[in-house]
Coordinates of C-alpha atoms and ligand atoms in Angstrom, one line a residue:
M1303 CA 21.3 -56.0 105.4
S1304 CA 20.3 -55.0 108.8
H1305 CA 22.8 -54.8 111.7
D1306 CA 22.7 -56.2 115.0
T1307 CA 24.0 -54.3 118.3
N1308 CA 27.6 -56.1 117.9
G1309 CA 27.7 -54.6 114.5
R1310 CA 27.2 -57.7 112.6
C1311 CA 25.2 -58.4 109.1
N1312 CA 22.2 -60.3 109.5
M1313 CA 20.9 -62.0 106.8
E1314 CA 17.8 -60.7 105.1
P1315 CA 14.7 -62.7 106.2
E1316 CA 13.4 -63.6 102.8
E1317 CA 16.4 -63.6 100.8
Q1318 CA 15.5 -66.0 97.5
V1319 CA 18.1 -68.5 95.8
P1320 CA 19.8 -66.5 93.1
I1321 CA 19.9 -67.3 89.5
L1322 CA 23.1 -66.5 88.1
Q1323 CA 25.1 -67.2 84.7
P1324 CA 28.0 -69.4 85.1
D1325 CA 31.7 -68.1 85.2
E1326 CA 34.3 -69.3 83.1
K1327 CA 35.4 -72.2 85.5
L1328 CA 32.0 -73.5 86.1
F1329 CA 31.1 -73.4 82.6
K1330 CA 33.8 -76.1 81.7
R1331 CA 32.2 -78.4 84.2
L1332 CA 28.7 -77.6 83.1
N1333 CA 29.5 -78.5 79.5
I1334 CA 30.6 -82.1 80.8
L1335 CA 27.4 -82.3 82.5
I1336 CA 25.4 -81.1 79.5
E1337 CA 27.1 -83.9 77.4
H1338 CA 26.0 -86.5 79.8
F1339 CA 22.7 -85.0 80.0
R1340 CA 22.6 -85.1 76.2
S1341 CA 23.7 -88.5 75.5
T1342 CA 21.4 -90.3 78.3
Y1343 CA 18.2 -88.4 77.3
N1344 CA 18.6 -87.0 73.9
V1345 CA 17.6 -83.7 75.0
K1346 CA 18.9 -80.4 76.3
P1347 CA 18.7 -79.4 80.3
S1348 CA 16.8 -76.3 80.8
F1349 CA 18.5 -75.4 84.0
F1350 CA 21.0 -76.4 86.4
V1351 CA 21.6 -76.0 90.4
R1352 CA 24.7 -76.0 92.2
V1353 CA 24.6 -76.7 95.9
P1354 CA 27.9 -76.7 97.9
G1355 CA 29.2 -78.8 100.7
R1356 CA 30.3 -77.5 103.9
V1357 CA 32.7 -77.7 106.8
N1358 CA 32.0 -77.1 110.3
L1359 CA 34.5 -75.2 112.0
I1360 CA 33.0 -75.7 115.3
G1361 CA 29.8 -77.1 117.3
E1362 CA 29.6 -80.5 116.4
H1363 CA 26.7 -82.8 117.2
I1364 CA 24.9 -79.7 119.0
D1365 CA 22.2 -78.5 116.2
Y1366 CA 19.8 -81.5 117.1
C1367 CA 20.3 -80.1 120.7
G1368 CA 19.0 -76.8 119.4
Y1369 CA 22.7 -75.0 119.8
A1370 CA 24.0 -72.9 117.3
V1371 CA 27.0 -73.8 115.2
C1372 CA 29.4 -72.3 113.0
P1373 CA 30.0 -73.9 109.7
M1374 CA 31.0 -72.3 106.1
A1375 CA 29.9 -73.6 102.8
I1376 CA 32.9 -75.2 100.6
E1377 CA 34.3 -75.2 97.0
Q1378 CA 33.2 -78.4 96.2
D1379 CA 29.5 -79.1 95.4
V1380 CA 26.9 -80.9 93.9
L1381 CA 25.8 -80.0 90.3
V1382 CA 22.6 -81.2 88.5
A1383 CA 21.3 -80.5 85.1
V1384 CA 17.4 -80.5 85.0
A1385 CA 14.7 -80.9 82.1
V1386 CA 10.9 -81.8 82.7
S1387 CA 9.7 -84.8 81.1
K1388 CA 6.4 -85.3 79.4
D1389 CA 5.9 -88.8 81.1
S1390 CA 5.3 -88.9 85.0
D1391 CA 8.9 -90.6 85.6
I1392 CA 11.7 -89.2 87.6
R1393 CA 15.0 -90.6 85.9
L1394 CA 18.3 -89.9 87.2
T1395 CA 21.9 -90.2 85.8
N1396 CA 25.3 -89.8 87.5
V1397 CA 28.5 -88.7 86.0
D1398 CA 30.1 -91.1 88.4
P1399 CA 29.2 -94.5 87.0
K1400 CA 29.5 -96.2 90.5
Y1401 CA 26.2 -94.4 91.3
K1402 CA 23.8 -96.4 88.8
Y1403 CA 21.0 -95.1 86.8
F1404 CA 17.6 -94.9 88.5
Q1405 CA 13.9 -94.4 87.3
C1406 CA 10.8 -94.3 88.8
N1407 CA 7.2 -92.9 88.9
V1408 CA 6.6 -89.8 90.8
K1409 CA 3.8 -91.6 92.6
D1410 CA 6.3 -94.1 93.7
V1411 CA 8.8 -91.8 95.5
S1412 CA 7.8 -92.6 99.0
V1413 CA 7.8 -96.5 98.2
C1414 CA 11.2 -96.5 96.8
I1415 CA 12.7 -94.6 99.8
R1416 CA 11.3 -96.9 102.0
D1417 CA 12.5 -100.0 100.2
A1418 CA 14.0 -102.2 102.8
S1419 CA 15.5 -104.4 100.0
S1420 CA 18.5 -101.9 99.6
G1421 CA 20.2 -99.6 101.8
P1422 CA 20.6 -96.0 101.9
D1423 CA 21.4 -95.9 97.9
W1424 CA 22.3 -92.7 96.4
Y1425 CA 19.1 -92.0 94.3
K1426 CA 17.3 -92.4 97.8
Y1427 CA 18.7 -89.1 99.0
F1428 CA 17.6 -87.4 95.6
L1429 CA 14.0 -88.9 96.2
C1430 CA 14.2 -87.6 99.9
G1431 CA 14.5 -84.2 98.5
V1432 CA 11.6 -84.4 95.8
K1433 CA 9.5 -86.0 98.6
G1434 CA 10.2 -83.0 100.8
A1435 CA 9.3 -80.3 98.0
L1436 CA 6.1 -82.3 96.7
E1437 CA 4.7 -82.0 100.3
V1438 CA 4.9 -78.1 100.1
I1439 CA 4.1 -77.4 96.6
P1440 CA 0.5 -76.9 95.5
E1441 CA -1.0 -79.8 93.8
E1442 CA -1.5 -77.9 90.6
C1443 CA 2.2 -76.9 90.3
V1444 CA 3.7 -80.7 90.8
P1445 CA 5.9 -81.5 87.8
S1446 CA 4.9 -84.2 85.4
G1447 CA 8.4 -85.9 85.1
I1448 CA 11.9 -85.1 85.9
L1449 CA 15.3 -85.9 83.9
A1450 CA 18.5 -85.1 85.9
A1451 CA 22.2 -85.6 85.4
I1452 CA 24.1 -85.3 88.8
W1453 CA 27.7 -84.5 89.5
G1454 CA 29.2 -84.1 92.4
N1455 CA 33.0 -83.5 93.6
I1456 CA 32.2 -83.5 97.6
P1457 CA 34.2 -86.6 99.2
P1458 CA 31.0 -88.6 99.8
N1459 CA 30.8 -90.5 103.8
S1460 CA 33.3 -87.8 104.9
G1461 CA 31.4 -85.2 107.1
L1462 CA 31.5 -82.5 104.2
S1463 CA 27.8 -82.9 103.7
S1464 CA 27.6 -84.5 100.4
S1465 CA 24.3 -85.9 101.7
S1466 CA 22.7 -82.9 102.3
A1467 CA 23.8 -81.2 99.3
L1468 CA 22.2 -83.9 97.3
V1469 CA 18.9 -83.4 99.3
S1470 CA 19.0 -79.9 99.1
A1471 CA 19.6 -79.9 95.3
A1472 CA 16.7 -82.2 94.8
V1473 CA 14.5 -79.8 96.7
L1474 CA 15.6 -76.9 94.9
L1475 CA 15.4 -78.4 91.3
T1476 CA 11.9 -79.7 92.2
V1477 CA 10.6 -76.2 93.5
H1478 CA 12.0 -74.5 90.6
I1479 CA 10.6 -76.9 87.7
S1480 CA 7.3 -76.3 89.6
Q1481 CA 7.9 -72.6 89.1
H1482 CA 7.5 -71.9 92.8
Q1483 CA 9.5 -69.2 94.9
L1484 CA 10.7 -70.0 98.2
S1485 CA 13.1 -68.2 100.3
K1486 CA 16.5 -69.5 101.5
R1487 CA 15.5 -70.1 104.7
R1488 CA 12.2 -71.9 103.9
L1489 CA 14.3 -74.1 101.4
A1490 CA 16.7 -75.1 104.0
T1491 CA 13.8 -76.1 106.5
I1492 CA 12.3 -78.3 103.8
S1493 CA 15.5 -79.7 102.9
A1494 CA 16.3 -80.5 106.7
S1495 CA 13.1 -82.2 107.3
A1496 CA 13.2 -84.0 103.7
E1497 CA 16.6 -85.4 104.8
R1498 CA 14.9 -87.3 107.6
Y1499 CA 13.3 -89.5 105.4
I1500 CA 16.6 -91.6 104.8
G1501 CA 16.5 -92.4 108.6
T1502 CA 19.0 -89.9 110.3
Q1503 CA 17.5 -87.2 112.7
G1504 CA 19.7 -84.5 111.6
G1505 CA 19.6 -81.1 113.3
G1506 CA 19.3 -78.8 110.1
M1507 CA 22.9 -77.3 110.1
D1508 CA 23.9 -78.7 106.9
Q1509 CA 20.7 -77.8 105.0
A1510 CA 21.2 -74.4 106.5
I1511 CA 24.6 -73.4 105.6
V1512 CA 24.2 -74.9 102.1
F1513 CA 21.7 -72.4 101.4
L1514 CA 22.6 -69.5 103.4
G1515 CA 26.4 -69.7 103.0
K1516 CA 28.2 -66.7 101.7
A1517 CA 31.6 -66.1 100.3
G1518 CA 33.9 -64.6 102.3
S1519 CA 32.5 -65.3 105.7
A1520 CA 31.4 -68.2 108.0
M1521 CA 28.2 -68.3 109.7
L1522 CA 26.8 -68.7 113.0
I1523 CA 23.7 -70.7 112.4
E1524 CA 21.0 -70.6 115.0
F1525 CA 17.7 -72.5 115.1
N1526 CA 14.4 -72.0 116.0
P1527 CA 13.7 -69.9 114.2
L1528 CA 16.5 -70.3 111.7
R1529 CA 18.9 -67.6 111.6
G1530 CA 22.2 -67.1 110.0
T1531 CA 24.7 -64.1 111.0
D1532 CA 27.9 -63.7 109.4
V1533 CA 31.2 -64.4 111.2
T1534 CA 34.2 -62.6 109.9
L1535 CA 37.0 -64.9 110.2
P1536 CA 40.6 -63.5 111.2
E1537 CA 42.7 -62.2 108.0
T1538 CA 45.6 -64.3 108.9
A1539 CA 43.7 -67.6 109.4
V1540 CA 43.1 -70.4 106.9
F1541 CA 41.3 -73.5 107.4
V1542 CA 42.8 -76.9 105.8
I1543 CA 40.5 -79.7 105.2
A1544 CA 42.3 -83.1 105.5
H1545 CA 40.9 -86.8 104.7
S1546 CA 41.4 -89.4 107.0
Q1547 CA 40.7 -92.1 104.4
A1548 CA 38.0 -93.8 106.8
C1549 CA 34.4 -93.5 105.8
H1550 CA 31.0 -93.9 107.4
N1551 CA 27.5 -93.5 105.7
K1552 CA 25.2 -92.1 108.4
A1553 CA 22.4 -93.9 107.5
S1554 CA 23.7 -97.2 107.5
T1555 CA 24.1 -97.7 111.1
T1556 CA 22.3 -96.3 114.2
D1557 CA 25.5 -94.4 115.8
Y1558 CA 24.2 -91.1 114.7
N1559 CA 20.4 -91.6 116.0
L1560 CA 22.0 -93.0 119.2
R1561 CA 23.6 -89.8 120.0
V1562 CA 20.5 -87.9 119.3
A1563 CA 18.5 -90.2 121.5
E1564 CA 20.8 -90.2 124.2
C1565 CA 20.9 -86.1 124.1
R1566 CA 17.0 -86.4 124.4
L1567 CA 17.0 -88.8 127.4
A1568 CA 19.6 -86.5 129.4
A1569 CA 17.4 -83.7 128.9
Q1570 CA 14.3 -85.4 129.9
M1571 CA 16.0 -87.0 132.8
I1572 CA 17.5 -83.5 133.9
A1573 CA 14.0 -82.3 133.7
R1574 CA 12.5 -84.7 135.8
K1575 CA 15.2 -84.4 138.6
R1576 CA 14.3 -80.8 138.7
N1577 CA 10.6 -81.2 138.6
K1578 CA 9.7 -80.1 135.1
P1579 CA 7.5 -81.8 132.7
W1580 CA 9.7 -84.0 131.1
Q1581 CA 7.4 -85.3 128.3
R1582 CA 7.6 -81.6 126.8
V1583 CA 11.3 -81.9 126.8
Q1584 CA 12.9 -83.1 123.4
R1585 CA 16.4 -81.2 123.5
L1586 CA 19.3 -80.3 125.7
I1587 CA 18.1 -76.3 124.8
D1588 CA 14.9 -76.9 126.3
V1589 CA 15.8 -77.8 129.8
Q1590 CA 18.4 -75.3 129.9
E1591 CA 15.6 -72.8 128.9
S1592 CA 13.1 -74.4 131.5
L1593 CA 15.8 -74.0 134.1
G1594 CA 16.7 -70.4 133.1
M1595 CA 20.5 -71.3 133.5
T1596 CA 23.5 -70.7 131.4
V1597 CA 25.2 -73.3 129.6
D1598 CA 28.2 -73.3 132.0
E1599 CA 25.6 -73.7 134.9
M1600 CA 24.2 -76.7 132.9
V1601 CA 27.6 -78.3 133.0
S1602 CA 27.4 -78.5 136.8
V1603 CA 23.7 -79.4 136.7
V1604 CA 25.0 -82.6 134.6
T1605 CA 27.5 -83.7 136.9
T1606 CA 25.3 -83.6 139.7
D1607 CA 22.0 -84.9 138.1
L1608 CA 23.8 -87.9 135.8
H1609 CA 25.9 -90.7 136.5
E1610 CA 28.8 -91.9 134.6
E1611 CA 27.7 -95.7 134.1
P1612 CA 25.8 -96.0 130.9
Y1613 CA 21.9 -96.2 131.9
T1614 CA 19.7 -98.9 131.0
L1615 CA 16.2 -98.4 129.3
N1616 CA 14.6 -99.8 132.4
E1617 CA 16.4 -97.4 134.7
I1618 CA 15.5 -94.4 132.6
S1619 CA 11.9 -95.4 132.5
K1620 CA 11.9 -96.3 136.2
N1621 CA 13.3 -92.7 136.7
L1622 CA 10.8 -91.0 134.5
D1623 CA 7.7 -92.8 136.2
T1624 CA 6.7 -94.7 132.8
T1625 CA 7.0 -97.6 130.8
N1626 CA 9.6 -98.6 128.3
E1627 CA 6.6 -98.7 125.7
K1628 CA 5.8 -95.2 126.6
L1629 CA 9.3 -94.1 126.7
R1630 CA 9.9 -95.3 123.2
E1631 CA 7.2 -93.5 121.8
I1632 CA 7.9 -90.2 123.7
S1633 CA 11.3 -90.2 123.2
L1634 CA 11.9 -91.9 119.8
L1635 CA 13.6 -94.8 120.4
Q1636 CA 11.6 -97.5 118.3
S1637 CA 14.6 -98.4 116.6
F1638 CA 16.6 -99.5 120.0
S1639 CA 16.4 -102.8 121.8
D1640 CA 15.7 -103.5 125.3
A1641 CA 19.8 -104.2 125.8
Q1642 CA 20.5 -100.7 124.3
T1643 CA 22.5 -98.7 127.0
F1644 CA 22.7 -94.9 127.2
K1645 CA 25.7 -92.7 128.0
L1646 CA 23.7 -89.7 129.3
R1647 CA 26.1 -87.8 131.2
Q1648 CA 29.0 -88.1 128.7
R1649 CA 26.8 -86.9 125.8
A1650 CA 25.0 -83.8 127.6
L1651 CA 28.5 -82.8 128.9
H1652 CA 29.9 -82.6 125.6
V1653 CA 27.0 -80.7 124.1
Y1654 CA 26.7 -77.8 126.7
Q1655 CA 30.5 -77.3 126.7
E1656 CA 30.7 -77.3 122.9
A1657 CA 27.9 -74.9 123.0
A1658 CA 30.0 -72.6 125.0
R1659 CA 32.8 -73.3 122.5
V1660 CA 30.9 -72.0 119.6
V1661 CA 30.0 -68.9 121.3
K1662 CA 33.5 -68.2 122.3
F1663 CA 34.8 -69.2 118.7
C1664 CA 32.6 -66.5 117.1
R1665 CA 33.3 -63.6 119.4
I1666 CA 37.0 -64.1 119.5
S1667 CA 36.8 -64.2 115.6
E1668 CA 35.5 -60.7 115.6
E1669 CA 37.3 -59.4 118.4
N1670 CA 39.2 -56.2 117.5
A1671 CA 41.3 -55.6 120.6
V1672 CA 43.2 -59.1 120.3
M1673 CA 46.3 -59.3 118.2
E1674 CA 46.2 -61.6 115.4
D1675 CA 48.5 -64.3 116.8
E1676 CA 46.7 -64.4 120.0
K1677 CA 43.6 -64.7 118.1
L1678 CA 44.4 -67.7 115.9
R1679 CA 45.9 -69.6 119.2
Q1680 CA 42.7 -69.0 120.9
L1681 CA 40.9 -70.3 118.2
G1682 CA 42.8 -73.4 117.8
N1683 CA 42.6 -74.2 121.4
L1684 CA 38.8 -74.1 121.0
M1685 CA 39.0 -76.6 117.9
S1686 CA 41.5 -78.7 119.7
N1687 CA 39.5 -79.0 122.8
S1688 CA 36.1 -79.8 120.7
H1689 CA 38.1 -82.6 119.3
I1690 CA 39.2 -84.1 122.6
S1691 CA 35.5 -83.8 123.8
L1692 CA 34.1 -85.6 120.3
R1693 CA 36.7 -88.1 121.1
K1694 CA 36.3 -89.0 124.6
L1695 CA 33.0 -87.7 125.8
Y1696 CA 31.0 -88.3 122.6
E1697 CA 32.8 -91.2 121.2
C1698 CA 32.5 -90.2 117.6
S1699 CA 36.0 -90.1 116.3
H1700 CA 37.9 -92.7 114.4
P1701 CA 41.6 -94.2 115.1
N1702 CA 42.4 -92.7 111.7
V1703 CA 41.0 -89.2 112.6
D1704 CA 42.7 -89.1 115.9
S1705 CA 46.1 -89.9 114.3
L1706 CA 45.3 -87.3 111.5
V1707 CA 44.7 -84.4 114.1
D1708 CA 48.0 -85.5 115.7
K1709 CA 49.7 -85.4 112.4
A1710 CA 48.1 -82.1 111.4
M1711 CA 49.2 -80.5 114.9
A1712 CA 52.8 -82.0 114.5
C1713 CA 53.0 -80.1 110.9
G1714 CA 52.1 -76.7 112.6
A1715 CA 48.4 -76.3 112.9
L1716 CA 47.1 -74.1 115.9
G1717 CA 44.2 -76.7 116.2
A1718 CA 42.4 -79.4 114.5
R1719 CA 39.5 -81.2 114.8
L1720 CA 36.8 -83.8 113.5
T1721 CA 34.3 -81.9 111.4
G1722 CA 31.0 -83.4 110.6
A1723 CA 29.3 -86.3 112.4
G1724 CA 32.5 -88.6 112.4
W1725 CA 33.5 -92.3 113.0
G1726 CA 35.7 -91.2 110.2
G1727 CA 35.8 -88.6 107.4
C1728 CA 37.7 -85.3 107.4
I1729 CA 39.3 -83.0 110.0
V1730 CA 39.6 -79.4 109.9
A1731 CA 42.9 -77.5 110.9
I1732 CA 43.5 -73.7 111.5
V1733 CA 46.8 -72.6 110.1
T1734 CA 48.3 -69.4 109.7
K1735 CA 48.2 -68.1 105.8
D1736 CA 51.9 -67.5 105.5
K1737 CA 52.5 -71.2 106.6
V1738 CA 49.5 -72.8 104.6
S1739 CA 51.6 -74.3 101.5
Q1740 CA 54.1 -75.5 103.6
F1741 CA 51.7 -77.1 105.8
V1742 CA 49.8 -78.7 103.1
D1743 CA 53.0 -80.2 101.8
T1744 CA 54.2 -81.7 105.0
L1745 CA 51.0 -83.0 106.1
K1746 CA 50.8 -84.8 102.6
K1747 CA 54.3 -86.1 103.1
E1748 CA 53.1 -87.6 106.7
I1749 CA 50.1 -89.0 105.1
G1750 CA 52.0 -90.6 102.2
R1751 CA 54.2 -92.1 104.8
S1752 CA 51.3 -93.7 106.4
G1753 CA 50.1 -95.1 103.4
I1754 CA 47.2 -94.4 100.7
K1755 CA 44.3 -96.7 100.6
D1756 CA 42.5 -98.1 97.6
G1757 CA 40.2 -95.2 95.9
F1758 CA 42.2 -92.3 97.5
K1759 CA 44.8 -90.0 95.6
L1760 CA 47.1 -88.4 98.0
G1761 CA 46.8 -85.1 96.1
D1762 CA 43.0 -84.9 97.2
L1763 CA 43.5 -85.6 100.8
V1764 CA 44.4 -82.2 101.9
F1765 CA 43.2 -78.9 100.7
P1766 CA 42.8 -75.5 102.0
T1767 CA 39.3 -73.8 101.8
E1768 CA 37.6 -70.8 102.2
P1769 CA 34.0 -69.7 102.7
N1770 CA 31.9 -69.8 99.6
Q1771 CA 28.7 -68.9 98.5
G1772 CA 25.3 -70.9 98.9
A1773 CA 23.3 -72.8 96.6
A1774 CA 22.4 -71.0 93.0
I1775 CA 20.5 -71.7 89.8
Y1776 CA 22.1 -71.5 86.7
M1777 CA 20.9 -70.9 83.0
T1778 CA 23.0 -71.0 80.2
Ligands
ADP2330 P1 28.1 -86.9 104.1 O1 29.1 -86.7 105.5 O2 29.2 -87.0 102.7 O3 27.2 -86.2 104.0 P2 26.5 -89.5 104.4 O4 26.9 -90.4 105.1 O5 25.5 -88.3 105.1 O6 28.1 -88.6 104.3 O7 25.9 -89.5 103.0 C1 26.6 -89.5 101.8 C2 25.9 -90.2 100.8 O8 25.4 -89.2 99.8 C3 26.3 -91.4 99.8 O9 26.6 -92.5 100.4 C4 25.8 -91.4 98.4 O10 24.7 -92.1 98.7 C5 25.2 -90.0 98.5 N1 26.3 -88.9 97.6 C6 27.2 -88.1 98.1 N2 27.5 -87.6 97.0 C7 26.8 -88.1 95.7 C8 27.0 -88.0 94.4 N3 28.1 -87.0 93.9 N4 26.5 -88.8 93.6 C9 25.3 -89.3 94.0 N5 25.3 -89.6 95.4 C10 25.9 -88.9 96.4
NG1_2331 P1 27.3 -85.3 108.2 O1 28.5 -85.4 108.8 O2 27.5 -83.9 107.1 O3 26.3 -85.9 107.9 C1 25.5 -84.7 110.5 C2 24.4 -84.1 110.7 C3 24.2 -82.6 111.2 C4 25.4 -82.6 112.3 C5 26.4 -83.5 112.1 C6 27.3 -83.0 113.7 C7 22.8 -84.6 108.8 C8 22.1 -84.4 107.2 N1 23.9 -83.8 109.2 O4 26.3 -84.1 109.6 O5 22.9 -82.1 111.3 O6 24.2 -83.1 113.4 O7 26.4 -84.5 111.6 O8 27.5 -81.9 114.0 O9 22.1 -85.4 109.4
MG2332 MG1 25.3 -86.1 105.5

């Protein structure tokens, strides 16, 4: 470990994914998975990968703008049992029967991902990971075929990154099967690119934390180059996750990519107004850096340069002195119609203010001079302000999520916010350690009073969490 000037531990640059022996708790789950594997394929698995989900404590919808985020890996995970097969097929079975058996030839991976006759089916996430790995593995090492049995317990479509756990697990196992060794950072970068094959233009936070995550501390994830710095959370703080019972699959709508596009266009419009070459600007951090300003100064720039009414494509093209076709190409807007409008000011304001909140959150967490109660109060305020911004400026919340945040606050949380991309999913609340069990019980009662939807169990809807270890390979 090295230490930066703030005394924080920096991750060693080329740390590898550990190969571990399972503990007793994991062993029980692996046995169920082994049984499933054997009954499907009639052979024993040769190794396992485990990739956790994550909860983002603060820094939402800013990774793809180049700004640092502060997530931690959680206990829930995706487990995969793996063996090499003699033929050149990929066979996938899932312990959960709602995810149907899938098989295809290794050569057909790209075709199957692109298959437009079905939506973002579960196996496509796995294939994205295989494709991403195959792109970096030397040809002579490429595996013949793969037998895999998957078992995940991260609530899907809920902002806890079940998708990236699955994609990253597929990358890791394909690389391992090829007897190839890649660092955690490289695997995270490959997995982030690989998941984009599903159609979402994600920023890389999820794949970074699922590989770099460490037990006991949250992590400040910075991009370009990818870096992870441990963030020690206050001893008396506990982060509690609660599910809103509204689910949203990110790859099945254009909501997520529209936000990415709005941020890109906002950055390009600001660059143009300030006489910078806008074609070279892709992210809000690019324009900040080219102007040499702080994120706080960028907030004033946004309010001066961008208007509140949604922009049309024509207006943006005219301002940038280009055509709609050229703009579509440069700014990756191919999936949006001419009628699509873009809220540039609101999205950019959220991003710059949220980026500033992340910096404050990490600084306060590790501040020694501040009393513990005061620390938690300040962290709570930052989280609540983040939620207000996601709801009002970014418009990616959901009525169920907003009402859950209100309930959490009424039950004694010091702050609460939507976590993950949103449009449903989970919230994360900060609670003092001595009040956690009372908080969980009361919140469950409140949720129960409002009703439990089909497919959900009250017992699973609220759970405290702590920073967990990132991805690992297991041998039994
Ligand atoms: P999240 O916020 O959980 O990452 P996404 O909308 O990004 O949600 O993607 C979730 C998708 O990942 C699911 O719809 C499903 O296709 C796939 N997935 C998640 N968990 C599993 C699992 N245990 N087994 C198979 N597929 C899974
Ligand atoms: P979820 O909700 O886990 O799919 C998504 C993106 C992140 C980040 C968050 C919002 C992917 C794989 N993940 O997470 O990169 O932008 O939304 O902060 O695209
Ligand atoms: Mg996801």
